[in-house]
Amino acid sequence: MSHSFHVHKTNSHLKWDNSLKPVLTVSSGSTISFDLLDGGGNQLTETSTVADVENINLSLADPAIGPVFITGAEPGDVLKIEFLDLKTASFGWTAIFPGSFAFGLLADEFPDAQIKIWDLETHREDGYTVFKEGIHIPIRPFLGVVGLAHEAKGQFSTIPPYETGGNIDCKHITVGSTLYLPVKVPGALFSCGDGHAAQGDGEVCGTAIETPMKATVRLTVEKGKDWVTSPHYLTSKEHSTHHAMMGSKGEYAALGIDPDLREASRKALRGLIAWLVGEKGLTRVESYMLASVAADLKIAEAVDMPNYAVACSLPLSIFVGPPYA
């Protein structure tokens, strides 16, 4: 029999550390709700300005809420995480951090801080938020940070992803999806955070639509799945239907070609930005932000050396009205 529990946002940590004392102990199959800080640790609000972005403390980024000890979870097991409900706050934000932060795929080309505040309430029931008149971004909430404690002792930053999860920033793990993580310590020590209302694959400007989140998950210990040595996930049927609908108008993509995978990605992104500026009349800053919340980076070719080919694609269905449609 499953039981329901709640974890408050005050139970946050900025390092994965298997010596952290659990804030909650539950049995396998329990349902837990979380109040989550956003990826900036709630330093930015609906009234924030560029000055707030310039002064943000990145050492407080990507806080995880937890950890939760799951009785019966042992090293070699797998923790199954089912995402039952994800609700955003009434607002979100997308920021370009100052170039000195060196954060974002084109940080060297966008040296000035920028911020966009998103209204996530007005069109919540319609399932989208407005980038600007004529451009709608579907709201597809997910958690950037979902992870378990490491086997090794010590402290590990919550900012990168690991084989035990962490800041995986995978936009496909939405409500109805299931994530599987390898357990490395007794109790697994599960934590989560970093709510996103929408994101493109790659999160190219460094931020998605960041938002505080209320999340409900079910945690179940599974045995005998030794093939799960890194995060594995199963998407929901709704996710597949949504992407089929999003693709109904096709997509526009630019290819980047280079011997270095990162540089190929940068070239692809520059190409899409150039198209958005030249064809759609957006500014470069608008284009960079739009790519970060709606465009996908894809490795199109990885075997014909010496060069990689990376596509940066954008679904045309986001353009819903003049002068963009």
PDB file of C-alpha atoms in Angstrom:
ATOM      1  CA  MET A   1       0.000   0.000   0.000  1.00  0.00           C
ATOM      2  CA  SER A   2       1.418   3.399  -1.005  1.00  0.00           C
ATOM      3  CA  HIS A   3       1.393   6.428   1.266  1.00  0.00           C
ATOM      4  CA  SER A   4       1.555  10.146   0.512  1.00  0.00           C
ATOM      5  CA  PHE A   5       4.184  12.488   1.937  1.00  0.00           C
ATOM      6  CA  HIS A   6       5.317  16.092   1.437  1.00  0.00           C
ATOM      7  CA  VAL A   7       8.747  17.752   1.302  1.00  0.00           C
ATOM      8  CA  HIS A   8       9.029  21.535   1.722  1.00  0.00           C
ATOM      9  CA  LYS A   9      11.349  23.768  -0.304  1.00  0.00           C
ATOM     10  CA  THR A  10      13.321  24.678   2.813  1.00  0.00           C
ATOM     11  CA  ASN A  11      14.884  21.197   2.619  1.00  0.00           C
ATOM     12  CA  SER A  12      17.315  22.206  -0.129  1.00  0.00           C
ATOM     13  CA  HIS A  13      20.934  21.297  -0.798  1.00  0.00           C
ATOM     14  CA  LEU A  14      23.493  22.353  -3.408  1.00  0.00           C
ATOM     15  CA  LYS A  15      25.708  19.263  -3.329  1.00  0.00           C
ATOM     16  CA  TRP A  16      25.110  15.558  -3.824  1.00  0.00           C
ATOM     17  CA  ASP A  17      26.490  14.027  -0.644  1.00  0.00           C
ATOM     18  CA  ASN A  18      25.703  10.538   0.634  1.00  0.00           C
ATOM     19  CA  SER A  19      26.292  11.717   4.208  1.00  0.00           C
ATOM     20  CA  LEU A  20      23.311  14.103   4.097  1.00  0.00           C
ATOM     21  CA  LYS A  21      20.654  13.235   6.653  1.00  0.00           C
ATOM     22  CA  PRO A  22      17.373  12.229   4.966  1.00  0.00           C
ATOM     23  CA  VAL A  23      14.513  14.681   5.440  1.00  0.00           C
ATOM     24  CA  LEU A  24      12.017  11.858   4.964  1.00  0.00           C
ATOM     25  CA  THR A  25      11.974   8.052   5.001  1.00  0.00           C
ATOM     26  CA  VAL A  26       9.361   6.245   2.911  1.00  0.00           C
ATOM     27  CA  SER A  27       8.540   2.750   1.737  1.00  0.00           C
ATOM     28  CA  SER A  28       8.773   1.646  -1.887  1.00  0.00           C
ATOM     29  CA  GLY A  29       5.708   2.735  -3.855  1.00  0.00           C
ATOM     30  CA  SER A  30       5.119   5.902  -1.853  1.00  0.00           C
ATOM     31  CA  THR A  31       3.803   9.086  -3.424  1.00  0.00           C
ATOM     32  CA  ILE A  32       5.599  12.287  -2.455  1.00  0.00           C
ATOM     33  CA  SER A  33       4.834  15.931  -3.252  1.00  0.00           C
ATOM     34  CA  PHE A  34       7.568  18.561  -3.343  1.00  0.00           C
ATOM     35  CA  ASP A  35       7.597  22.359  -3.233  1.00  0.00           C
ATOM     36  CA  LEU A  36      10.568  23.225  -5.428  1.00  0.00           C
ATOM     37  CA  LEU A  37      12.742  26.271  -5.899  1.00  0.00           C
ATOM     38  CA  ASP A  38      13.538  27.301  -9.456  1.00  0.00           C
ATOM     39  CA  GLY A  39      16.953  26.737 -11.020  1.00  0.00           C
ATOM     40  CA  GLY A  40      18.207  30.063  -9.714  1.00  0.00           C
ATOM     41  CA  GLY A  41      17.215  29.344  -6.146  1.00  0.00           C
ATOM     42  CA  ASN A  42      14.271  31.780  -6.413  1.00  0.00           C
ATOM     43  CA  GLN A  43      16.680  34.728  -6.680  1.00  0.00           C
ATOM     44  CA  LEU A  44      14.726  36.082  -9.662  1.00  0.00           C
ATOM     45  CA  THR A  45      11.033  36.977  -9.474  1.00  0.00           C
ATOM     46  CA  GLU A  46       8.290  38.338 -11.749  1.00  0.00           C
ATOM     47  CA  THR A  47       9.593  41.870 -11.058  1.00  0.00           C
ATOM     48  CA  SER A  48      13.279  41.173 -11.668  1.00  0.00           C
ATOM     49  CA  THR A  49      15.328  43.326 -14.033  1.00  0.00           C
ATOM     50  CA  VAL A  50      18.599  43.039 -15.920  1.00  0.00           C
ATOM     51  CA  ALA A  51      20.357  44.368 -12.815  1.00  0.00           C
ATOM     52  CA  ASP A  52      19.125  41.342 -10.867  1.00  0.00           C
ATOM     53  CA  VAL A  53      20.522  39.023 -13.541  1.00  0.00           C
ATOM     54  CA  GLU A  54      23.877  40.785 -13.387  1.00  0.00           C
ATOM     55  CA  ASN A  55      23.990  40.303  -9.619  1.00  0.00           C
ATOM     56  CA  ILE A  56      22.682  36.737  -9.400  1.00  0.00           C
ATOM     57  CA  ASN A  57      24.750  34.370  -7.269  1.00  0.00           C
ATOM     58  CA  LEU A  58      25.369  31.306  -9.454  1.00  0.00           C
ATOM     59  CA  SER A  59      26.749  29.396  -6.470  1.00  0.00           C
ATOM     60  CA  LEU A  60      23.092  29.067  -5.424  1.00  0.00           C
ATOM     61  CA  ALA A  61      22.015  27.612  -8.793  1.00  0.00           C
ATOM     62  CA  ASP A  62      20.227  24.281  -9.223  1.00  0.00           C
ATOM     63  CA  PRO A  63      19.176  23.571  -5.637  1.00  0.00           C
ATOM     64  CA  ALA A  64      17.829  20.057  -5.060  1.00  0.00           C
ATOM     65  CA  ILE A  65      15.091  19.332  -2.517  1.00  0.00           C
ATOM     66  CA  GLY A  66      15.580  16.261  -0.325  1.00  0.00           C
ATOM     67  CA  PRO A  67      17.075  13.784   0.163  1.00  0.00           C
ATOM     68  CA  VAL A  68      14.429  11.100   0.640  1.00  0.00           C
ATOM     69  CA  PHE A  69      15.433   7.652   1.943  1.00  0.00           C
ATOM     70  CA  ILE A  70      13.506   4.768   0.334  1.00  0.00           C
ATOM     71  CA  THR A  71      13.394   1.710   2.569  1.00  0.00           C
ATOM     72  CA  GLY A  72      14.675  -1.416   0.863  1.00  0.00           C
ATOM     73  CA  ALA A  73      16.681   0.368  -1.834  1.00  0.00           C
ATOM     74  CA  GLU A  74      20.178  -1.109  -2.050  1.00  0.00           C
ATOM     75  CA  PRO A  75      23.197  -0.624  -4.329  1.00  0.00           C
ATOM     76  CA  GLY A  76      22.540  -2.482  -7.578  1.00  0.00           C
ATOM     77  CA  ASP A  77      18.799  -1.769  -7.463  1.00  0.00           C
ATOM     78  CA  VAL A  78      16.955   0.697  -9.670  1.00  0.00           C
ATOM     79  CA  LEU A  79      14.707   3.515  -8.459  1.00  0.00           C
ATOM     80  CA  LYS A  80      11.650   3.993 -10.644  1.00  0.00           C
ATOM     81  CA  ILE A  81      10.373   7.590 -10.566  1.00  0.00           C
ATOM     82  CA  GLU A  82       6.884   8.192 -11.952  1.00  0.00           C
ATOM     83  CA  PHE A  83       5.939  11.825 -12.596  1.00  0.00           C
ATOM     84  CA  LEU A  84       2.314  12.167 -11.514  1.00  0.00           C
ATOM     85  CA  ASP A  85       1.850  15.938 -11.473  1.00  0.00           C
ATOM     86  CA  LEU A  86       3.955  19.017 -12.249  1.00  0.00           C
ATOM     87  CA  LYS A  87       2.535  22.503 -11.751  1.00  0.00           C
ATOM     88  CA  THR A  88       4.404  25.686 -12.544  1.00  0.00           C
ATOM     89  CA  ALA A  89       4.167  28.963 -10.693  1.00  0.00           C
ATOM     90  CA  SER A  90       2.239  31.828 -12.312  1.00  0.00           C
ATOM     91  CA  PHE A  91       5.430  33.202 -13.859  1.00  0.00           C
ATOM     92  CA  GLY A  92       8.748  32.055 -15.225  1.00  0.00           C
ATOM     93  CA  TRP A  93      11.942  33.637 -16.487  1.00  0.00           C
ATOM     94  CA  THR A  94      14.570  33.151 -19.166  1.00  0.00           C
ATOM     95  CA  ALA A  95      17.889  34.924 -18.746  1.00  0.00           C
ATOM     96  CA  ILE A  96      21.058  35.492 -20.687  1.00  0.00           C
ATOM     97  CA  PHE A  97      23.790  35.843 -18.112  1.00  0.00           C
ATOM     98  CA  PRO A  98      26.658  38.337 -18.546  1.00  0.00           C
ATOM     99  CA  GLY A  99      29.411  37.124 -20.848  1.00  0.00           C
ATOM    100  CA  SER A 100      31.804  37.074 -17.919  1.00  0.00           C
ATOM    101  CA  PHE A 101      29.781  34.161 -16.507  1.00  0.00           C
ATOM    102  CA  ALA A 102      30.732  32.078 -19.590  1.00  0.00           C
ATOM    103  CA  PHE A 103      27.309  30.410 -19.384  1.00  0.00           C
ATOM    104  CA  GLY A 104      25.460  29.561 -22.598  1.00  0.00           C
ATOM    105  CA  LEU A 105      26.521  28.082 -25.927  1.00  0.00           C
ATOM    106  CA  LEU A 106      27.168  31.529 -27.432  1.00  0.00           C
ATOM    107  CA  ALA A 107      28.136  33.362 -24.241  1.00  0.00           C
ATOM    108  CA  ASP A 108      31.018  35.067 -26.016  1.00  0.00           C
ATOM    109  CA  GLU A 109      28.638  36.539 -28.604  1.00  0.00           C
ATOM    110  CA  PHE A 110      25.987  37.739 -26.122  1.00  0.00           C
ATOM    111  CA  PRO A 111      27.983  39.632 -23.467  1.00  0.00           C
ATOM    112  CA  ASP A 112      25.087  41.678 -22.046  1.00  0.00           C
ATOM    113  CA  ALA A 113      22.666  40.377 -19.417  1.00  0.00           C
ATOM    114  CA  GLN A 114      19.049  40.018 -20.537  1.00  0.00           C
ATOM    115  CA  ILE A 115      15.860  38.728 -18.930  1.00  0.00           C
ATOM    116  CA  LYS A 116      12.390  37.806 -20.138  1.00  0.00           C
ATOM    117  CA  ILE A 117       9.545  37.317 -17.656  1.00  0.00           C
ATOM    118  CA  TRP A 118       6.898  34.869 -18.854  1.00  0.00           C
ATOM    119  CA  ASP A 119       3.201  34.911 -17.942  1.00  0.00           C
ATOM    120  CA  LEU A 120       2.389  31.261 -17.196  1.00  0.00           C
ATOM    121  CA  GLU A 121      -1.121  31.871 -15.870  1.00  0.00           C
ATOM    122  CA  THR A 122      -3.203  33.694 -18.495  1.00  0.00           C
ATOM    123  CA  HIS A 123      -3.144  30.868 -21.044  1.00  0.00           C
ATOM    124  CA  ARG A 124      -2.458  27.974 -18.646  1.00  0.00           C
ATOM    125  CA  GLU A 125      -5.680  26.175 -19.601  1.00  0.00           C
ATOM    126  CA  ASP A 126      -4.835  26.621 -23.279  1.00  0.00           C
ATOM    127  CA  GLY A 127      -1.454  25.019 -22.691  1.00  0.00           C
ATOM    128  CA  TYR A 128       0.841  27.784 -23.896  1.00  0.00           C
ATOM    129  CA  THR A 129       2.655  30.969 -22.959  1.00  0.00           C
ATOM    130  CA  VAL A 130       3.335  33.976 -25.206  1.00  0.00           C
ATOM    131  CA  PHE A 131       6.880  34.765 -26.303  1.00  0.00           C
ATOM    132  CA  LYS A 132       5.635  37.824 -28.165  1.00  0.00           C
ATOM    133  CA  GLU A 133       2.488  38.489 -30.177  1.00  0.00           C
ATOM    134  CA  GLY A 134       2.282  35.826 -32.853  1.00  0.00           C
ATOM    135  CA  ILE A 135       4.651  33.355 -31.156  1.00  0.00           C
ATOM    136  CA  HIS A 136       3.309  30.838 -28.649  1.00  0.00           C
ATOM    137  CA  ILE A 137       5.418  28.372 -26.665  1.00  0.00           C
ATOM    138  CA  PRO A 138       3.667  25.190 -25.445  1.00  0.00           C
ATOM    139  CA  ILE A 139       3.905  24.712 -21.678  1.00  0.00           C
ATOM    140  CA  ARG A 140       5.437  21.264 -21.069  1.00  0.00           C
ATOM    141  CA  PRO A 141       6.581  21.200 -17.417  1.00  0.00           C
ATOM    142  CA  PHE A 142       9.458  18.987 -16.334  1.00  0.00           C
ATOM    143  CA  LEU A 143      12.180  18.902 -13.688  1.00  0.00           C
ATOM    144  CA  GLY A 144      15.758  19.681 -14.654  1.00  0.00           C
ATOM    145  CA  VAL A 145      17.241  18.124 -11.509  1.00  0.00           C
ATOM    146  CA  VAL A 146      16.286  14.558 -10.573  1.00  0.00           C
ATOM    147  CA  GLY A 147      18.918  12.387  -8.953  1.00  0.00           C
ATOM    148  CA  LEU A 148      20.290  10.034  -6.329  1.00  0.00           C
ATOM    149  CA  ALA A 149      23.322  10.159  -4.067  1.00  0.00           C
ATOM    150  CA  HIS A 150      26.714   9.104  -5.431  1.00  0.00           C
ATOM    151  CA  GLU A 151      28.540   6.001  -4.281  1.00  0.00           C
ATOM    152  CA  ALA A 152      31.713   7.973  -3.571  1.00  0.00           C
ATOM    153  CA  LYS A 153      32.037  10.000  -0.406  1.00  0.00           C
ATOM    154  CA  GLY A 154      32.320  13.758  -0.673  1.00  0.00           C
ATOM    155  CA  GLN A 155      30.357  16.592  -2.208  1.00  0.00           C
ATOM    156  CA  PHE A 156      29.410  16.837  -5.870  1.00  0.00           C
ATOM    157  CA  SER A 157      27.873  19.913  -7.502  1.00  0.00           C
ATOM    158  CA  THR A 158      24.199  19.777  -8.448  1.00  0.00           C
ATOM    159  CA  ILE A 159      24.886  21.697 -11.670  1.00  0.00           C
ATOM    160  CA  PRO A 160      26.115  18.890 -14.012  1.00  0.00           C
ATOM    161  CA  PRO A 161      24.397  15.576 -14.849  1.00  0.00           C
ATOM    162  CA  TYR A 162      25.822  12.260 -13.624  1.00  0.00           C
ATOM    163  CA  GLU A 163      25.173   8.558 -14.115  1.00  0.00           C
ATOM    164  CA  THR A 164      22.952   8.772 -11.014  1.00  0.00           C
ATOM    165  CA  GLY A 165      20.920  11.604 -12.544  1.00  0.00           C
ATOM    166  CA  GLY A 166      21.272  15.168 -11.312  1.00  0.00           C
ATOM    167  CA  ASN A 167      20.825  18.135 -13.625  1.00  0.00           C
ATOM    168  CA  ILE A 168      19.824  16.070 -16.660  1.00  0.00           C
ATOM    169  CA  ASP A 169      17.588  18.848 -18.115  1.00  0.00           C
ATOM    170  CA  CYS A 170      15.675  16.345 -20.248  1.00  0.00           C
ATOM    171  CA  LYS A 171      12.539  18.014 -21.591  1.00  0.00           C
ATOM    172  CA  HIS A 172      10.965  14.681 -22.564  1.00  0.00           C
ATOM    173  CA  ILE A 173      10.402  13.537 -18.945  1.00  0.00           C
ATOM    174  CA  THR A 174       7.029  15.201 -18.459  1.00  0.00           C
ATOM    175  CA  VAL A 175       3.883  14.203 -16.553  1.00  0.00           C
ATOM    176  CA  GLY A 176       3.096  10.566 -17.251  1.00  0.00           C
ATOM    177  CA  SER A 177       6.740   9.728 -17.944  1.00  0.00           C
ATOM    178  CA  THR A 178       8.950   7.393 -15.931  1.00  0.00           C
ATOM    179  CA  LEU A 179      12.627   7.794 -15.073  1.00  0.00           C
ATOM    180  CA  TYR A 180      14.873   4.925 -13.944  1.00  0.00           C
ATOM    181  CA  LEU A 181      18.045   5.652 -11.944  1.00  0.00           C
ATOM    182  CA  PRO A 182      20.735   3.269 -10.652  1.00  0.00           C
ATOM    183  CA  VAL A 183      20.931   3.091  -6.869  1.00  0.00           C
ATOM    184  CA  LYS A 184      24.448   3.468  -5.436  1.00  0.00           C
ATOM    185  CA  VAL A 185      23.817   3.791  -1.678  1.00  0.00           C
ATOM    186  CA  PRO A 186      21.364   2.285   0.807  1.00  0.00           C
ATOM    187  CA  GLY A 187      18.067   4.165   0.658  1.00  0.00           C
ATOM    188  CA  ALA A 188      18.947   5.714  -2.737  1.00  0.00           C
ATOM    189  CA  LEU A 189      18.656   9.256  -1.257  1.00  0.00           C
ATOM    190  CA  PHE A 190      16.403  10.878  -3.857  1.00  0.00           C
ATOM    191  CA  SER A 191      16.234  14.633  -4.491  1.00  0.00           C
ATOM    192  CA  CYS A 192      14.730  16.824  -7.210  1.00  0.00           C
ATOM    193  CA  GLY A 193      14.342  20.453  -8.286  1.00  0.00           C
ATOM    194  CA  ASP A 194      14.889  23.009 -11.076  1.00  0.00           C
ATOM    195  CA  GLY A 195      11.386  23.314 -12.530  1.00  0.00           C
ATOM    196  CA  HIS A 196      11.007  24.222 -16.197  1.00  0.00           C
ATOM    197  CA  ALA A 197       7.836  25.261 -18.026  1.00  0.00           C
ATOM    198  CA  ALA A 198       9.439  24.671 -21.431  1.00  0.00           C
ATOM    199  CA  GLN A 199      12.858  24.069 -22.939  1.00  0.00           C
ATOM    200  CA  GLY A 200      14.477  23.195 -26.218  1.00  0.00           C
ATOM    201  CA  ASP A 201      16.888  20.279 -26.382  1.00  0.00           C
ATOM    202  CA  GLY A 202      20.232  21.823 -25.506  1.00  0.00           C
ATOM    203  CA  GLU A 203      18.933  24.781 -23.440  1.00  0.00           C
ATOM    204  CA  VAL A 204      21.295  26.805 -25.601  1.00  0.00           C
ATOM    205  CA  CYS A 205      21.285  30.230 -23.888  1.00  0.00           C
ATOM    206  CA  GLY A 206      21.807  28.542 -20.522  1.00  0.00           C
ATOM    207  CA  THR A 207      18.261  28.861 -19.185  1.00  0.00           C
ATOM    208  CA  ALA A 208      14.856  27.459 -20.082  1.00  0.00           C
ATOM    209  CA  ILE A 209      11.575  28.924 -18.830  1.00  0.00           C
ATOM    210  CA  GLU A 210      12.684  28.647 -15.209  1.00  0.00           C
ATOM    211  CA  THR A 211       9.903  28.499 -12.648  1.00  0.00           C
ATOM    212  CA  PRO A 212       9.174  27.353  -9.103  1.00  0.00           C
ATOM    213  CA  MET A 213       7.277  24.066  -9.269  1.00  0.00           C
ATOM    214  CA  LYS A 214       4.993  21.810  -7.287  1.00  0.00           C
ATOM    215  CA  ALA A 215       5.816  18.204  -8.159  1.00  0.00           C
ATOM    216  CA  THR A 216       4.274  14.873  -7.247  1.00  0.00           C
ATOM    217  CA  VAL A 217       6.172  11.653  -7.901  1.00  0.00           C
ATOM    218  CA  ARG A 218       5.891   7.985  -6.996  1.00  0.00           C
ATOM    219  CA  LEU A 219       9.108   6.205  -5.974  1.00  0.00           C
ATOM    220  CA  THR A 220       9.404   2.443  -6.405  1.00  0.00           C
ATOM    221  CA  VAL A 221      12.412   0.172  -5.884  1.00  0.00           C
ATOM    222  CA  GLU A 222      12.965  -2.389  -8.638  1.00  0.00           C
ATOM    223  CA  LYS A 223      15.318  -5.374  -8.540  1.00  0.00           C
ATOM    224  CA  GLY A 224      17.175  -7.224 -11.263  1.00  0.00           C
ATOM    225  CA  LYS A 225      17.543  -4.440 -13.828  1.00  0.00           C
ATOM    226  CA  ASP A 226      21.322  -4.369 -14.059  1.00  0.00           C
ATOM    227  CA  TRP A 227      21.217  -2.787 -17.524  1.00  0.00           C
ATOM    228  CA  VAL A 228      20.238   0.539 -15.913  1.00  0.00           C
ATOM    229  CA  THR A 229      23.670   2.030 -15.263  1.00  0.00           C
ATOM    230  CA  SER A 230      22.713   5.604 -16.206  1.00  0.00           C
ATOM    231  CA  PRO A 231      19.402   7.491 -16.439  1.00  0.00           C
ATOM    232  CA  HIS A 232      16.831   5.712 -18.611  1.00  0.00           C
ATOM    233  CA  TYR A 233      13.357   7.084 -19.309  1.00  0.00           C
ATOM    234  CA  LEU A 234      10.007   6.150 -20.816  1.00  0.00           C
ATOM    235  CA  THR A 235       7.919   8.995 -22.195  1.00  0.00           C
ATOM    236  CA  SER A 236       4.159   9.299 -21.810  1.00  0.00           C
ATOM    237  CA  LYS A 237       1.594   8.699 -24.554  1.00  0.00           C
ATOM    238  CA  GLU A 238       0.562  12.336 -24.185  1.00  0.00           C
ATOM    239  CA  HIS A 239       4.156  13.395 -24.869  1.00  0.00           C
ATOM    240  CA  SER A 240       4.196  11.442 -28.131  1.00  0.00           C
ATOM    241  CA  THR A 241       0.835  12.882 -29.199  1.00  0.00           C
ATOM    242  CA  HIS A 242       2.003  16.394 -28.367  1.00  0.00           C
ATOM    243  CA  HIS A 243       5.132  16.078 -30.474  1.00  0.00           C
ATOM    244  CA  ALA A 244       3.147  14.655 -33.379  1.00  0.00           C
ATOM    245  CA  MET A 245       0.913  17.737 -33.200  1.00  0.00           C
ATOM    246  CA  MET A 246       3.903  20.080 -32.867  1.00  0.00           C
ATOM    247  CA  GLY A 247       5.377  18.616 -36.020  1.00  0.00           C
ATOM    248  CA  SER A 248       2.231  19.139 -38.093  1.00  0.00           C
ATOM    249  CA  LYS A 249       3.741  22.232 -39.759  1.00  0.00           C
ATOM    250  CA  GLY A 250       7.222  20.811 -40.046  1.00  0.00           C
ATOM    251  CA  GLU A 251      10.377  22.372 -38.718  1.00  0.00           C
ATOM    252  CA  TYR A 252      13.163  24.617 -39.936  1.00  0.00           C
ATOM    253  CA  ALA A 253      16.737  23.607 -39.166  1.00  0.00           C
ATOM    254  CA  ALA A 254      20.274  24.827 -39.733  1.00  0.00           C
ATOM    255  CA  LEU A 255      23.220  22.424 -39.890  1.00  0.00           C
ATOM    256  CA  GLY A 256      26.597  23.102 -38.306  1.00  0.00           C
ATOM    257  CA  ILE A 257      29.594  21.231 -39.691  1.00  0.00           C
ATOM    258  CA  ASP A 258      32.894  21.045 -37.828  1.00  0.00           C
ATOM    259  CA  PRO A 259      35.496  18.538 -36.542  1.00  0.00           C
ATOM    260  CA  ASP A 260      34.622  19.666 -32.990  1.00  0.00           C
ATOM    261  CA  LEU A 261      31.153  18.667 -31.770  1.00  0.00           C
ATOM    262  CA  ARG A 262      30.699  21.771 -29.635  1.00  0.00           C
ATOM    263  CA  GLU A 263      31.755  24.074 -32.452  1.00  0.00           C
ATOM    264  CA  ALA A 264      29.411  22.272 -34.843  1.00  0.00           C
ATOM    265  CA  SER A 265      26.625  22.940 -32.336  1.00  0.00           C
ATOM    266  CA  ARG A 266      27.576  26.609 -32.139  1.00  0.00           C
ATOM    267  CA  LYS A 267      27.535  26.891 -35.938  1.00  0.00           C
ATOM    268  CA  ALA A 268      24.090  25.266 -36.124  1.00  0.00           C
ATOM    269  CA  LEU A 269      22.722  27.616 -33.496  1.00  0.00           C
ATOM    270  CA  ARG A 270      24.191  30.652 -35.241  1.00  0.00           C
ATOM    271  CA  GLY A 271      22.539  29.480 -38.451  1.00  0.00           C
ATOM    272  CA  LEU A 272      19.107  29.225 -36.843  1.00  0.00           C
ATOM    273  CA  ILE A 273      19.542  32.621 -35.196  1.00  0.00           C
ATOM    274  CA  ALA A 274      20.470  34.117 -38.571  1.00  0.00           C
ATOM    275  CA  TRP A 275      17.282  32.646 -40.091  1.00  0.00           C
ATOM    276  CA  LEU A 276      15.108  33.993 -37.266  1.00  0.00           C
ATOM    277  CA  VAL A 277      16.619  37.443 -37.706  1.00  0.00           C
ATOM    278  CA  GLY A 278      16.531  37.444 -41.506  1.00  0.00           C
ATOM    279  CA  GLU A 279      13.265  35.606 -42.158  1.00  0.00           C
ATOM    280  CA  LYS A 280      11.166  36.343 -39.066  1.00  0.00           C
ATOM    281  CA  GLY A 281      12.483  39.773 -38.128  1.00  0.00           C
ATOM    282  CA  LEU A 282      13.416  38.922 -34.536  1.00  0.00           C
ATOM    283  CA  THR A 283      16.400  40.497 -32.832  1.00  0.00           C
ATOM    284  CA  ARG A 284      19.459  38.338 -32.140  1.00  0.00           C
ATOM    285  CA  VAL A 285      18.677  38.407 -28.410  1.00  0.00           C
ATOM    286  CA  GLU A 286      15.071  37.313 -29.029  1.00  0.00           C
ATOM    287  CA  SER A 287      16.316  34.602 -31.373  1.00  0.00           C
ATOM    288  CA  TYR A 288      18.846  33.254 -28.848  1.00  0.00           C
ATOM    289  CA  MET A 289      16.197  33.083 -26.106  1.00  0.00           C
ATOM    290  CA  LEU A 290      13.600  31.552 -28.431  1.00  0.00           C
ATOM    291  CA  ALA A 291      16.084  28.867 -29.482  1.00  0.00           C
ATOM    292  CA  SER A 292      16.777  28.051 -25.842  1.00  0.00           C
ATOM    293  CA  VAL A 293      13.113  27.397 -25.027  1.00  0.00           C
ATOM    294  CA  ALA A 294      11.865  25.877 -28.313  1.00  0.00           C
ATOM    295  CA  ALA A 295      14.668  24.677 -30.607  1.00  0.00           C
ATOM    296  CA  ASP A 296      16.355  21.271 -30.503  1.00  0.00           C
ATOM    297  CA  LEU A 297      20.012  20.427 -31.046  1.00  0.00           C
ATOM    298  CA  LYS A 298      20.422  17.049 -32.750  1.00  0.00           C
ATOM    299  CA  ILE A 299      23.516  15.146 -33.825  1.00  0.00           C
ATOM    300  CA  ALA A 300      22.726  14.459 -37.468  1.00  0.00           C
ATOM    301  CA  GLU A 301      26.008  12.727 -38.353  1.00  0.00           C
ATOM    302  CA  ALA A 302      28.746  11.345 -36.124  1.00  0.00           C
ATOM    303  CA  VAL A 303      30.631   8.812 -38.249  1.00  0.00           C
ATOM    304  CA  ASP A 304      31.863  10.569 -41.381  1.00  0.00           C
ATOM    305  CA  MET A 305      35.058  11.890 -39.878  1.00  0.00           C
ATOM    306  CA  PRO A 306      36.706  14.301 -39.622  1.00  0.00           C
ATOM    307  CA  ASN A 307      33.488  16.359 -39.328  1.00  0.00           C
ATOM    308  CA  TYR A 308      30.350  16.179 -37.217  1.00  0.00           C
ATOM    309  CA  ALA A 309      26.998  17.505 -38.438  1.00  0.00           C
ATOM    310  CA  VAL A 310      24.641  19.036 -35.864  1.00  0.00           C
ATOM    311  CA  ALA A 311      21.141  20.311 -36.624  1.00  0.00           C
ATOM    312  CA  CYS A 312      19.441  23.085 -34.694  1.00  0.00           C
ATOM    313  CA  SER A 313      15.727  22.762 -35.488  1.00  0.00           C
ATOM    314  CA  LEU A 314      12.649  24.788 -34.599  1.00  0.00           C
ATOM    315  CA  PRO A 315       9.007  23.590 -34.949  1.00  0.00           C
ATOM    316  CA  LEU A 316       7.133  25.964 -37.230  1.00  0.00           C
ATOM    317  CA  SER A 317       3.921  25.423 -35.283  1.00  0.00           C
ATOM    318  CA  ILE A 318       5.070  27.951 -32.656  1.00  0.00           C
ATOM    319  CA  PHE A 319       4.401  30.701 -35.199  1.00  0.00           C
ATOM    320  CA  VAL A 320       0.670  31.235 -34.785  1.00  0.00           C
ATOM    321  CA  GLY A 321      -0.033  34.704 -36.127  1.00  0.00           C
ATOM    322  CA  PRO A 322       1.226  37.658 -38.153  1.00  0.00           C
ATOM    323  CA  PRO A 323       3.814  38.682 -38.938  1.00  0.00           C
ATOM    324  CA  TYR A 324       5.358  35.281 -38.242  1.00  0.00           C
ATOM    325  CA  ALA A 325       2.876  32.662 -39.467  1.00  0.00           C
TER     326      ALA A 325
END
